[in-house]
XYZ file of C-alpha atoms in Angstrom:
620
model
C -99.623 -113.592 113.649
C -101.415 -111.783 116.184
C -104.153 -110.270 113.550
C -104.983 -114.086 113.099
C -104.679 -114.905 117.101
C -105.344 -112.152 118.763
C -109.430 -113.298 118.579
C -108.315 -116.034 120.343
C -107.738 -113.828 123.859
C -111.119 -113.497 123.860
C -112.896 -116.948 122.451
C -110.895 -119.160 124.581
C -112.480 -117.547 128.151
C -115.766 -117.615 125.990
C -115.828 -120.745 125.188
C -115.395 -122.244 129.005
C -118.524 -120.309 129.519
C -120.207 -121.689 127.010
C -118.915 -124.993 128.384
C -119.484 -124.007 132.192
C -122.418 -122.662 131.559
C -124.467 -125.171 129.108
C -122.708 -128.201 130.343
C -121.346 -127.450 133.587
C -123.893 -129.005 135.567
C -123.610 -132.248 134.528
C -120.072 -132.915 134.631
C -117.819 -133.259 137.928
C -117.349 -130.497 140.176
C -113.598 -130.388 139.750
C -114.410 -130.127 135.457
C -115.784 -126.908 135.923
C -113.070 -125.788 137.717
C -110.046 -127.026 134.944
C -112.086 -126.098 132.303
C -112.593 -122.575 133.659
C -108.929 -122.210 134.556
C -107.661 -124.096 131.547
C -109.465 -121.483 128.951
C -108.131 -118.455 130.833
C -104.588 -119.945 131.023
C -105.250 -120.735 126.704
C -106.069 -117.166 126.296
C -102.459 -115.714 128.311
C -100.617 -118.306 126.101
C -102.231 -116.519 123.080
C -101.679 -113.275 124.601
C -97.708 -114.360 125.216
C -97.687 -115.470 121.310
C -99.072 -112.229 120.113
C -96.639 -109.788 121.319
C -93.552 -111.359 119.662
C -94.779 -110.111 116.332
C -92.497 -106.607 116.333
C -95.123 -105.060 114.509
C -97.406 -104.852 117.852
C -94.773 -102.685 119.274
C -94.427 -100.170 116.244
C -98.030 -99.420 114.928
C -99.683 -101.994 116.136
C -102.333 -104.520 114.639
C -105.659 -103.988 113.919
C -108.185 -107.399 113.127
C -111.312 -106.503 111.307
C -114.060 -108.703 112.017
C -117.161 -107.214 110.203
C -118.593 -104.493 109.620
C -121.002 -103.350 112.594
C -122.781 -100.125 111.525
C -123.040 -98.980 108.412
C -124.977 -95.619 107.679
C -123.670 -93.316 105.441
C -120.383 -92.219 106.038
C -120.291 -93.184 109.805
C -119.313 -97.137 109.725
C -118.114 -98.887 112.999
C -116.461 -102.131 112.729
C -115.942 -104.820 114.844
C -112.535 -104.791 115.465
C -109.855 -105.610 118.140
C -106.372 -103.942 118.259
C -103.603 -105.307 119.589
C -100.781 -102.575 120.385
C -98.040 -102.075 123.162
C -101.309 -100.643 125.845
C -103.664 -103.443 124.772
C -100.957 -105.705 124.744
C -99.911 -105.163 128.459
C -103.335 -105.227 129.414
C -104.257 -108.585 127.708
C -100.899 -110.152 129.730
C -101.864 -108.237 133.234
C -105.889 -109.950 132.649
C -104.950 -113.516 131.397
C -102.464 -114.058 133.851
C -103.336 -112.797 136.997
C -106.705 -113.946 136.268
C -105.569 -117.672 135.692
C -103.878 -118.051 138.753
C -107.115 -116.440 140.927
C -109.092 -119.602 138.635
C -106.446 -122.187 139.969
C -106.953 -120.376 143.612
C -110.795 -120.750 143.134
C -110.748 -124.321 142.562
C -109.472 -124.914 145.918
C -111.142 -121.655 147.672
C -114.555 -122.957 145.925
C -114.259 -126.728 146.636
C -117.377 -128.267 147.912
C -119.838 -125.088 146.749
C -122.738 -126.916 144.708
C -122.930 -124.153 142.272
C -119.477 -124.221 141.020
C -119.779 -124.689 137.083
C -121.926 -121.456 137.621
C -119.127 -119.572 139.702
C -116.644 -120.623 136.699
C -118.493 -119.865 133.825
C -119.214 -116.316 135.716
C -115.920 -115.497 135.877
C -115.044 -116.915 132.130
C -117.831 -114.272 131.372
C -116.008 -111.709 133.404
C -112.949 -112.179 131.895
C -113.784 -112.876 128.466
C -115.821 -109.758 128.369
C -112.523 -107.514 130.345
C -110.525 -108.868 127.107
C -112.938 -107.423 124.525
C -112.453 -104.152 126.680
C -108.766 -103.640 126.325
C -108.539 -105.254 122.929
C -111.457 -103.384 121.325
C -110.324 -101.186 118.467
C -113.182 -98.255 118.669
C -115.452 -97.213 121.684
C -118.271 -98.873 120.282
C -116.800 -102.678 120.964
C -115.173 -100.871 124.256
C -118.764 -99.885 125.079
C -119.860 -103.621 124.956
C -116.986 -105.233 127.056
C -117.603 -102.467 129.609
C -120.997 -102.929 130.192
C -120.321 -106.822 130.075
C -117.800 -106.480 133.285
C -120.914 -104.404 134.633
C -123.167 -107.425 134.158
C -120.728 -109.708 135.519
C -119.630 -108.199 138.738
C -123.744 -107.836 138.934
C -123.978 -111.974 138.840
C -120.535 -112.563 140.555
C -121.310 -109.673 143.811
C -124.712 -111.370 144.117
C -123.211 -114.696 143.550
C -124.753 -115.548 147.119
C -127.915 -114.428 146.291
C -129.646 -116.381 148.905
C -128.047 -113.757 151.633
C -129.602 -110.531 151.265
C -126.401 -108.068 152.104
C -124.863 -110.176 149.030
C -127.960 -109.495 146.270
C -128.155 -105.930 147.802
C -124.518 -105.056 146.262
C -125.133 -106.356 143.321
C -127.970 -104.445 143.085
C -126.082 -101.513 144.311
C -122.844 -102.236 141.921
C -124.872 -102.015 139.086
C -127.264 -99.162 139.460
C -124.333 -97.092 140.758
C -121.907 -98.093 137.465
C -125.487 -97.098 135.392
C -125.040 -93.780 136.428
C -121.835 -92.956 135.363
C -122.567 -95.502 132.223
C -124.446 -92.648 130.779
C -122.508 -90.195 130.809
C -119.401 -92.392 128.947
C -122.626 -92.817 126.650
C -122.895 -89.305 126.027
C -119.173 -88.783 125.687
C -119.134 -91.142 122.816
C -122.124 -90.414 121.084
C -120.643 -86.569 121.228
C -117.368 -87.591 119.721
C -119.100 -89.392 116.877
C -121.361 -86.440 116.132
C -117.937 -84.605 116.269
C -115.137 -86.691 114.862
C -117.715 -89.082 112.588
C -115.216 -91.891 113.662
C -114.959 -93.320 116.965
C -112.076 -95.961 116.109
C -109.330 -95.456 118.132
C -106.215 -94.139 116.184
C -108.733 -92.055 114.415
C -109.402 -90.219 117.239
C -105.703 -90.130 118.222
C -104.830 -88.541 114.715
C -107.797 -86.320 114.954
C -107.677 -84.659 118.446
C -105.591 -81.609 117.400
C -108.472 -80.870 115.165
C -111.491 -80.877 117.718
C -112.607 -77.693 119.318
C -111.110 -77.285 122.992
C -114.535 -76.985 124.429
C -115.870 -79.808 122.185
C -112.760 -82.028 123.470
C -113.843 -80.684 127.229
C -116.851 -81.835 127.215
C -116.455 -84.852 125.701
C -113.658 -86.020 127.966
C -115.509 -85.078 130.917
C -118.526 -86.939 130.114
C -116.241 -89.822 129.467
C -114.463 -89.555 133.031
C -117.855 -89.626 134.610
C -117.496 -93.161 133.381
C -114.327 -93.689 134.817
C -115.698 -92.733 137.905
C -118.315 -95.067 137.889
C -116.326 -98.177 136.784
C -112.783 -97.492 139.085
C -114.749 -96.062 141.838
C -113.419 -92.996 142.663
C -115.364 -89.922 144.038
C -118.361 -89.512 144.711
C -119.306 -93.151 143.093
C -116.635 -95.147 145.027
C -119.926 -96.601 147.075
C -120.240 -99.638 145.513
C -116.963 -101.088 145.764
C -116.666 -101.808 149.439
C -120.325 -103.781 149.589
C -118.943 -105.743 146.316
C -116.876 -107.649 149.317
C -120.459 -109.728 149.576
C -118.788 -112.107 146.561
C -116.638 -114.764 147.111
C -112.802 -113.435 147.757
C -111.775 -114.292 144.570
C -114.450 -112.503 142.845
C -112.920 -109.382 145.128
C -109.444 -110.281 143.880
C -110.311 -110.522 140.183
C -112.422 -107.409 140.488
C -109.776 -105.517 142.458
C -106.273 -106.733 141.090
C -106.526 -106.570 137.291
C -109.918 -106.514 135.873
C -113.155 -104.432 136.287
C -111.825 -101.582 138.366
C -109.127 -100.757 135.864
C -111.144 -100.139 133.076
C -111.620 -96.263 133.300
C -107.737 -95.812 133.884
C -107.373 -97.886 130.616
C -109.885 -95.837 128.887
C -107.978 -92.496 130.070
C -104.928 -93.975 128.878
C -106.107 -95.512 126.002
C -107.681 -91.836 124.699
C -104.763 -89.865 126.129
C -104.511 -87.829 123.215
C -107.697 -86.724 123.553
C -107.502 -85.636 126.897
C -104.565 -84.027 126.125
C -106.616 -81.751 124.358
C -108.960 -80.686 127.590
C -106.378 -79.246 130.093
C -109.635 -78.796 132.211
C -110.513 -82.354 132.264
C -106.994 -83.377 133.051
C -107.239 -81.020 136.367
C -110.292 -82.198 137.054
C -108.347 -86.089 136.975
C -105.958 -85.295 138.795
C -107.807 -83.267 141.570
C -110.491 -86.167 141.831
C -107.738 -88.750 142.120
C -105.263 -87.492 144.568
C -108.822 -86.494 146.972
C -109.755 -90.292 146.512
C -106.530 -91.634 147.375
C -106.120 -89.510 150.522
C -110.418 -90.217 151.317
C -110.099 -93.963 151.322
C -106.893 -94.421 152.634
C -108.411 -92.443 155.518
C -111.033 -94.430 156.073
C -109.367 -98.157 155.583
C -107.564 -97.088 158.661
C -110.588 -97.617 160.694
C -112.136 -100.310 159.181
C -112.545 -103.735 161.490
C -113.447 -106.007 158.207
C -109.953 -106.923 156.280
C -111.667 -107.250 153.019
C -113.317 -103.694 153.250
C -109.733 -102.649 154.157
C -108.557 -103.845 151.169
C -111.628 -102.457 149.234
C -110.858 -98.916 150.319
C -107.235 -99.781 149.328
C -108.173 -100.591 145.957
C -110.239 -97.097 145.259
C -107.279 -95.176 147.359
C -104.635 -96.466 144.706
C -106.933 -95.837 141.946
C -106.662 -92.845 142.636
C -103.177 -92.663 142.358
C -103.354 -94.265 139.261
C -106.135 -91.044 138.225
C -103.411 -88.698 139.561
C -100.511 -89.952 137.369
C -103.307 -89.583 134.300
C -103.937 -86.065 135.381
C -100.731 -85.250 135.567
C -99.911 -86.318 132.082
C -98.135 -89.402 132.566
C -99.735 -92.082 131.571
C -96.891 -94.268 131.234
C -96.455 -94.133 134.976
C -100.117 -94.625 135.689
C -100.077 -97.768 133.773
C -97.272 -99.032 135.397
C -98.422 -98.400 139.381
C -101.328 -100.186 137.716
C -99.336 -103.485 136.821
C -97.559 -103.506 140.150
C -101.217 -103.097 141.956
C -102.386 -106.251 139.996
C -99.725 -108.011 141.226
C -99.527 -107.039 145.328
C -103.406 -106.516 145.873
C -104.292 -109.811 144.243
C -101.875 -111.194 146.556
C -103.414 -109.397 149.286
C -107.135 -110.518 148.320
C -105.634 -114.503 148.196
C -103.932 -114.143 151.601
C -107.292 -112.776 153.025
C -109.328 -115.456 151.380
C -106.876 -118.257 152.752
C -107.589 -116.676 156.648
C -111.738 -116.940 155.393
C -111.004 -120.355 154.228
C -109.238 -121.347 157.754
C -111.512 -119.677 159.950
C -114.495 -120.503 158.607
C -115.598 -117.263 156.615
C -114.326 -115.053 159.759
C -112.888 -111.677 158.468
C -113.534 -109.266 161.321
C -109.795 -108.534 162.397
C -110.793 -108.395 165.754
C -111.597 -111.957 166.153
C -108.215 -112.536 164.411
C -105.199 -112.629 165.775
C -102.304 -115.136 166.124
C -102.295 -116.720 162.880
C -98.711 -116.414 161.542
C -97.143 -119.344 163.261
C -100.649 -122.050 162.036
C -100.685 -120.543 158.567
C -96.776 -119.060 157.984
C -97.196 -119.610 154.435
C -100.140 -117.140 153.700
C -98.911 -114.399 156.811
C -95.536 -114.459 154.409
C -97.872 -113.463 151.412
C -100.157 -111.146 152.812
C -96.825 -108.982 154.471
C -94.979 -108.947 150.826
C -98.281 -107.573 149.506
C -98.423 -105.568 152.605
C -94.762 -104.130 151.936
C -95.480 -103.685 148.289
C -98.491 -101.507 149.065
C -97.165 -99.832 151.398
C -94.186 -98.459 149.479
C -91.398 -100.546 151.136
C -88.194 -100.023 149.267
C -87.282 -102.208 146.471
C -91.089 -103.650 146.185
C -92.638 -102.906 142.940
C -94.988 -100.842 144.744
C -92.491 -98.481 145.828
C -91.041 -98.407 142.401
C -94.500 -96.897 140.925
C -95.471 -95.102 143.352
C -92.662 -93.243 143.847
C -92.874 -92.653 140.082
C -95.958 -91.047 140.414
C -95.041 -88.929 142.792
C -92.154 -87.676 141.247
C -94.333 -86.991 138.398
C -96.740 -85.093 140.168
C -94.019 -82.996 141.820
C -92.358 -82.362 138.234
C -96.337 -81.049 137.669
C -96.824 -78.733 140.245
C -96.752 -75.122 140.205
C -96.842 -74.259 143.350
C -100.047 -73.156 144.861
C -103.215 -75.808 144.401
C -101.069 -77.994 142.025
C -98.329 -78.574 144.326
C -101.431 -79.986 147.205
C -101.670 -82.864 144.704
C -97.998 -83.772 145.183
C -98.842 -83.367 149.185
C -102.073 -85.676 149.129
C -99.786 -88.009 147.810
C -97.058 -88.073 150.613
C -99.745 -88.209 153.372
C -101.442 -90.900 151.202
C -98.289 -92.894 151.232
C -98.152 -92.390 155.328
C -101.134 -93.384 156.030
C -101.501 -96.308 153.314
C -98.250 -97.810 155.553
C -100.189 -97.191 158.685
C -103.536 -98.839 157.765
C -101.787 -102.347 156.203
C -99.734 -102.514 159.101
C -102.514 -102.551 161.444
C -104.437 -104.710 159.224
C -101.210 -106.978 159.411
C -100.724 -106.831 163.370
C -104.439 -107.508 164.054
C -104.090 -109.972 161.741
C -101.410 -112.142 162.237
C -99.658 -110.826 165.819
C -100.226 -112.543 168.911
C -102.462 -113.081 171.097
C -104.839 -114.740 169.061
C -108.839 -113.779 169.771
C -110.569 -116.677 168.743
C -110.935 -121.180 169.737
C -110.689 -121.908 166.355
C -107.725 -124.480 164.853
C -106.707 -122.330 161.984
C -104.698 -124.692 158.740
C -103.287 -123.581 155.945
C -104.564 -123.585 152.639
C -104.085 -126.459 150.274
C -101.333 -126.486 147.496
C -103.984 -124.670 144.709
C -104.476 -122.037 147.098
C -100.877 -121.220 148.174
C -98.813 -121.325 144.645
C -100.994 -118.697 143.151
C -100.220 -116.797 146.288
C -96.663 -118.190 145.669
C -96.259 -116.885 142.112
C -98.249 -113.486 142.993
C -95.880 -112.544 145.912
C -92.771 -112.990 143.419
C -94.238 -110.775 141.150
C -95.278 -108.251 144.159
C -91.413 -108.351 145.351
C -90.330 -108.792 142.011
C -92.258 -106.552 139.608
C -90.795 -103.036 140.118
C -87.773 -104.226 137.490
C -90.528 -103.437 134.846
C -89.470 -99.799 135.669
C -87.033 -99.435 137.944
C -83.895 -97.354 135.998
C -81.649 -99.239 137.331
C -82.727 -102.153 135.594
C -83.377 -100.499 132.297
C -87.508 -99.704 132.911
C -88.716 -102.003 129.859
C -91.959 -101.493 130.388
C -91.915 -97.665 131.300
C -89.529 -97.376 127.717
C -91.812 -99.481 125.798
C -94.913 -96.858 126.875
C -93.249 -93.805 126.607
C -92.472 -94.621 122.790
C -96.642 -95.450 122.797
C -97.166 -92.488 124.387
C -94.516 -90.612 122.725
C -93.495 -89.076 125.546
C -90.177 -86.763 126.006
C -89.026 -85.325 128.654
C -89.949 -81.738 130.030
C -87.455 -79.384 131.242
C -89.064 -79.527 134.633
C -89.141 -83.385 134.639
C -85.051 -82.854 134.583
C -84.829 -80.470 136.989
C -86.803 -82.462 139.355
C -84.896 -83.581 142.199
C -85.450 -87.335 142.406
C -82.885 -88.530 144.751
C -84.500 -86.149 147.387
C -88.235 -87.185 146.320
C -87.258 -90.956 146.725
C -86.044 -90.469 149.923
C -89.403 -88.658 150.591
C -91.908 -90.971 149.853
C -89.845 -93.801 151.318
C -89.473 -91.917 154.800
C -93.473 -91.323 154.509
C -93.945 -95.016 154.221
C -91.105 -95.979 156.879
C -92.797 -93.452 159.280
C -96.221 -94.912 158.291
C -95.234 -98.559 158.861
C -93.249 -97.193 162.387
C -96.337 -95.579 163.359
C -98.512 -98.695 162.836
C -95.846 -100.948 164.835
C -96.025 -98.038 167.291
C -99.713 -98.056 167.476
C -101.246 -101.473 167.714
C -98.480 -103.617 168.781
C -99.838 -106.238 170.976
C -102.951 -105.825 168.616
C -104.191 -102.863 170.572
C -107.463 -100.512 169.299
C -106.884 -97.701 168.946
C -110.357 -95.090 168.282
C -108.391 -92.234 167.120
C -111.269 -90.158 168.804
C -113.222 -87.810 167.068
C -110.924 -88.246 163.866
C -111.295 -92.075 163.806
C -115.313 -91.278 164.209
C -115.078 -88.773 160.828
C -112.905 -91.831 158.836
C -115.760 -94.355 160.321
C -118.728 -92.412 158.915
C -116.558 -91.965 155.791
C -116.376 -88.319 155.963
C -119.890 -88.346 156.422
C -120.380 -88.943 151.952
C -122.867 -91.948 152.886
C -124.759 -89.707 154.995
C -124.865 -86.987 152.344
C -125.871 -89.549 150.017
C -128.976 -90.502 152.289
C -129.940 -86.709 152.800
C -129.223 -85.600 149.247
C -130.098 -88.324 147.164
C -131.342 -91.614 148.678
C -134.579 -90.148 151.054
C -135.755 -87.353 148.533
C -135.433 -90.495 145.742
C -137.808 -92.959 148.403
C -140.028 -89.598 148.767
C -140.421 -88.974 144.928
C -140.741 -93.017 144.555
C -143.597 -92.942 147.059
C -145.594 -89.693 145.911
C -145.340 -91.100 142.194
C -146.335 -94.436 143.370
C -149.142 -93.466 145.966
C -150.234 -90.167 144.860
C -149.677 -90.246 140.937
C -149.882 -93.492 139.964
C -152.672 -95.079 142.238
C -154.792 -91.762 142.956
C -154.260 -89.518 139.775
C -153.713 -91.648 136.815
C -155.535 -95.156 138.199
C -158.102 -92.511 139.709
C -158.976 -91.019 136.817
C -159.018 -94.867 134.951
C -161.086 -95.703 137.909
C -163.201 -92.357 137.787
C -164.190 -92.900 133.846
C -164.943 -96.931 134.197
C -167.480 -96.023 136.869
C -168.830 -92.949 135.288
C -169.868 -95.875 132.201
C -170.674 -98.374 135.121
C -173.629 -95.731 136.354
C -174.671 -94.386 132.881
C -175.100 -98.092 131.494
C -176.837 -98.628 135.126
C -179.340 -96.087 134.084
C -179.585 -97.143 130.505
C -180.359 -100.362 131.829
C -183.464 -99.651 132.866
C -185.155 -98.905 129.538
C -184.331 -102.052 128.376
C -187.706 -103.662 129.676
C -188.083 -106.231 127.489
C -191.770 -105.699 126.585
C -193.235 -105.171 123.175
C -195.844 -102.188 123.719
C -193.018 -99.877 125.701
C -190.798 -99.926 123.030
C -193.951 -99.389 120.333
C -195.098 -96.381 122.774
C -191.806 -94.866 122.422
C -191.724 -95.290 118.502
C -195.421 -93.603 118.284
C -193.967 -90.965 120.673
C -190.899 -90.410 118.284
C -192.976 -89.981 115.436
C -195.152 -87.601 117.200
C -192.818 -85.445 118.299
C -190.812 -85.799 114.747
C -194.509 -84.336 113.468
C -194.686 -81.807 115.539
C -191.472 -80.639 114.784
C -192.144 -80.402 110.646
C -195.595 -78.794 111.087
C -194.505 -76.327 113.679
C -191.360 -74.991 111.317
């Protein structure tokens, strides 16, 4: 069933582009919208249908659609697998992104350019589908630079305002860079492996060199870097708040930013093989999570605070790959589909009430005029924050307790620790964003409403799952999900995994979040703000990275650009264009003037030739 359906994931969202985008224009603005939502809602009915075929969660199933490349013994087809990973991932896209297309309809309502908003994000999605349900890195390769192009259109979907076409601009020369090097990574493993299908490469990574493996891994991470913004190319993702909120949802909750943890997982054997690479993870992710957390504690805009939310649990998400549990990672990244959605929704409804105002400091008592969207936004709050018994808490703890089982003391054990502070102040920053949010006394004359009905039961369904979702791996409930990926994975468990001390690291990274959450109550009650000094100015330049970026990177760039452009191109090379045209100019000047026109000059200078030419044979 599933190798005849599984196509179907990705047509349906196709086809509403198609629709959206050919015929969009002329029909009614609300077609566009149940057209867009309907295909995406087709395609997690598909997705539903495919996974009760047992044979997805043994060996999976593989659907070959044609041959792609064909020369020699190196073929690539075009195929899409559907297994227990690509399986989850195809649920965790279609779903949560059909409920942000029923949000949109009411968020976008009014916007003349909505059949081009909708087919935008069909594209998005669509092309997210062919990334998790691509069988080989080739058709990977495609849906990942697809989600490139669309968060490019959907960023700069405002394109009239400048900040908005700036980062798209910025998105997608930033995801360019570390495009190439997940370019070189593959081309490397099909020079190595001459196969780049994916359970090839999973039977075939015991065979490749350690170094080989190394390289190839890290060239592929750069990638990951790139797409799920962590260090040092997390810059994009903040400015990509210029889109409409639930372009920042989509992008945030289950969809473009998730891509290099899929690819990680998705190649975990082969990392496997690169112990250096998986330090490398690990190191890069728990340093993002603890960077952005840091600096979402200072930020004034609630969608940036979310932004550097979404790279700071990213990162978590890099630390549970690095620390060889994947299974975990995957699951903190269902649960963070679920609550920051949510979150994105509940900040959308407060645009949509006070008229596109997002600077918390002109916020303030909305929880009483719009209860319905302050109850949302605190269960995503809770669930990010590590509350007990949200699913957030749930997988994060996991991956904590992983990373503890990982350590070795020494720099290991620091990754464990940048996780615990992360936690603290990931509790402190929400609740702030939460107080000078929603907490009396309001700042602004406005008459704040709450959303309409579309709006609020996607919130509605998202905040069940956010309270709800830890079951997928909570013990105590039998962890389906985190059984089904350990058998994927194949994962046992270590000797040091048992002799980890759970209970106690529980009660740890609950207490950090309890403390964090006290601490923000402690802090900003009465919506207070607070500078935090000299520390708050460090989080506020972002540990001064932008400004290393300007020094390193972006002036020497505008210098080059400039002497190339001045010097080079307009002196040198359209000089020396310049130089040779007039050099003809003045020799066809002077060759000009022997062109008199009259009879007897040019018969004097015959009789002259032919004088001379005498001269010359009687003199020899």
């Amino acid at each position: 069933m599933p190798g005849s359906v599984s196509g179907l994931i990705v047509l349906f969202p196709l086809a509403g582009w198609l629709i959206n985008g050919l015929a969009g224009g002329r029909l009614p603005a609300r077609a566009a919208a149940m057209i867009g939502s309907a295909s995406v809602g087709l395609a997690f009915v598909v997705s539903v249908v495919s996974i009760l075929d047992p044979r997805v969660w043994q060996d999976g199933i593989t659907t070959r659609l044609f041959t792609w490349i064909d020369a020699g013994e190196f073929t690539v087809e075009a195929s899409l697998l559907m297994d227990p990973l690509s399986a989850l991932m195809a649920l965790l896209v279609s779903g949560v992104s059909f409920l942000i297309h029923v949000y949109s309809a009411g968020y976008m309502a009014g916007d003349p350019a909505q059949s081009r908003y909708f087919a935008y994000l069909n594209l998005f999605v669509a092309s997210m589908l062919l990334l998790v349900l691509a069988g080989n890195l080739v058709v990977m390769f495609v849906g990942w630079e697809l989600v490139g192009l669309c968060s490019y259109l959907l960023i700069g979907f405002w394109f009239e305002r400048e900040r908005a076409a700036n980062a798209g601009r910025k998105a997608f020369v930033v995801n360019r860079i570390g495009d190439a090097g997940f370019l070189l990574g593959i081309l490397l493993l099909a020079v190595t492996v001459n196969s780049l299908d994916f359970v090839n490469l999973s039977a075939s990574a015991e065979s490749i060199a350690v170094p080989v493996a190394t390289a190839a891994t890290l060239l592929l991470f750069v990638g990951a870097t790139g797409k799920s913004a962590q260090l040092p190319l997390y810059v994009w993702l903040p400015d990509a708040m210029e889109g409409p909120t639930p372009v920042s949802a989509l992008i945030h909750a289950a969809t473009m930013v998730t891509a290099g943890v899929y690819m990680i997982a998705r190649l975990q054997a082969l990392f496997f093989r690169a112990e250096v690479t998986l330090s490398v993870i690990a190191a890069v992710g728990a340093l993002t999570a603890f960077f952005a957390a840091t600096v979402a504690l200072v930020e004034h805009d609630l969608k940036r605070v979310l932004a550097y939310s979404t790279i700071s649990q990213l990162g978590y998400m890099f630390l549970a790959m690095g620390v060889a549990a994947a299974p975990v990672g995957m699951f903190h990244l269902t649960t963070h589909a679920f609550f920051k959605a949510l979150l994105f929704l509940a900040a959308g409804s407060v645009m949509h009430a006070m008229h596109d105002v997002i600077d918390m400091r002109r916020l303030g008592g909305l929880a009483r005029p719009m209860r319905w969207t302050a109850l949302g936004f605190l269960i995503g709050a809770a669930a990010l924050a590590g509350f007990p018994l949200t699913s957030g808490f749930f997988s994060k703890d996991l991956i904590l307790e992983r990373a503890f089982a990982h350590a070795e003391g020494g720099l290991t054990l620091l990754l464990w620790i940048a996780g615990v502070l992360t936690a603290f102040v990931t509790a402190l920053y929400i609740t702030r964003a939460a107080i000078l949010t929603f907490a009396p006394p309001p700042s602004h004359q406005d008459h704040p409403h709450e959303a309409p009905p579309t709006m609020t039961w996607p919130m509605a369904a998202l905040a069940a799952l956010a309270l709800g979702g830890g079951i997928l791996g909570a013990q105590a409930a039998g962890a389906p999900l985190l059984h089904a990926l350990d058998a994927f994975f194949h994962v046992e468990e270590s000797g040091a995994a048992k002799s980890v001390p759970a209970l106690a690291l529980t009660i740890v990274s609950a207490t950090a979040a309890l403390l964090g959450i006290l601490a923000g109550f402690g802090l900003y009650r009465g919506r207070r703000d607070v500078s935090l000094g000299a520390l708050g100015n460090l989080f506020r330049r972002q540990w001064f990275v932008e400004d290393l970026y300007e020094v390193v990177i972006v002036e020497p760039s505008k210098r080059l650009a400039h002497f190339l452009a001045g010097t080079v191109d307009l002196q040198i090379i359209d000089g020396t264009v310049n130089g040779v045209a007039a050099g003809f100019k003045r020799s066809s000047a002077a060759l000009r003037r022997v062109q008199t026109g009259y009879v007897r000059n040019y018969a004097a200078v015959v009789l002259a030739g032919t004088v001379l030419l005498l001269g010359y044979w009687l003199t020899r």
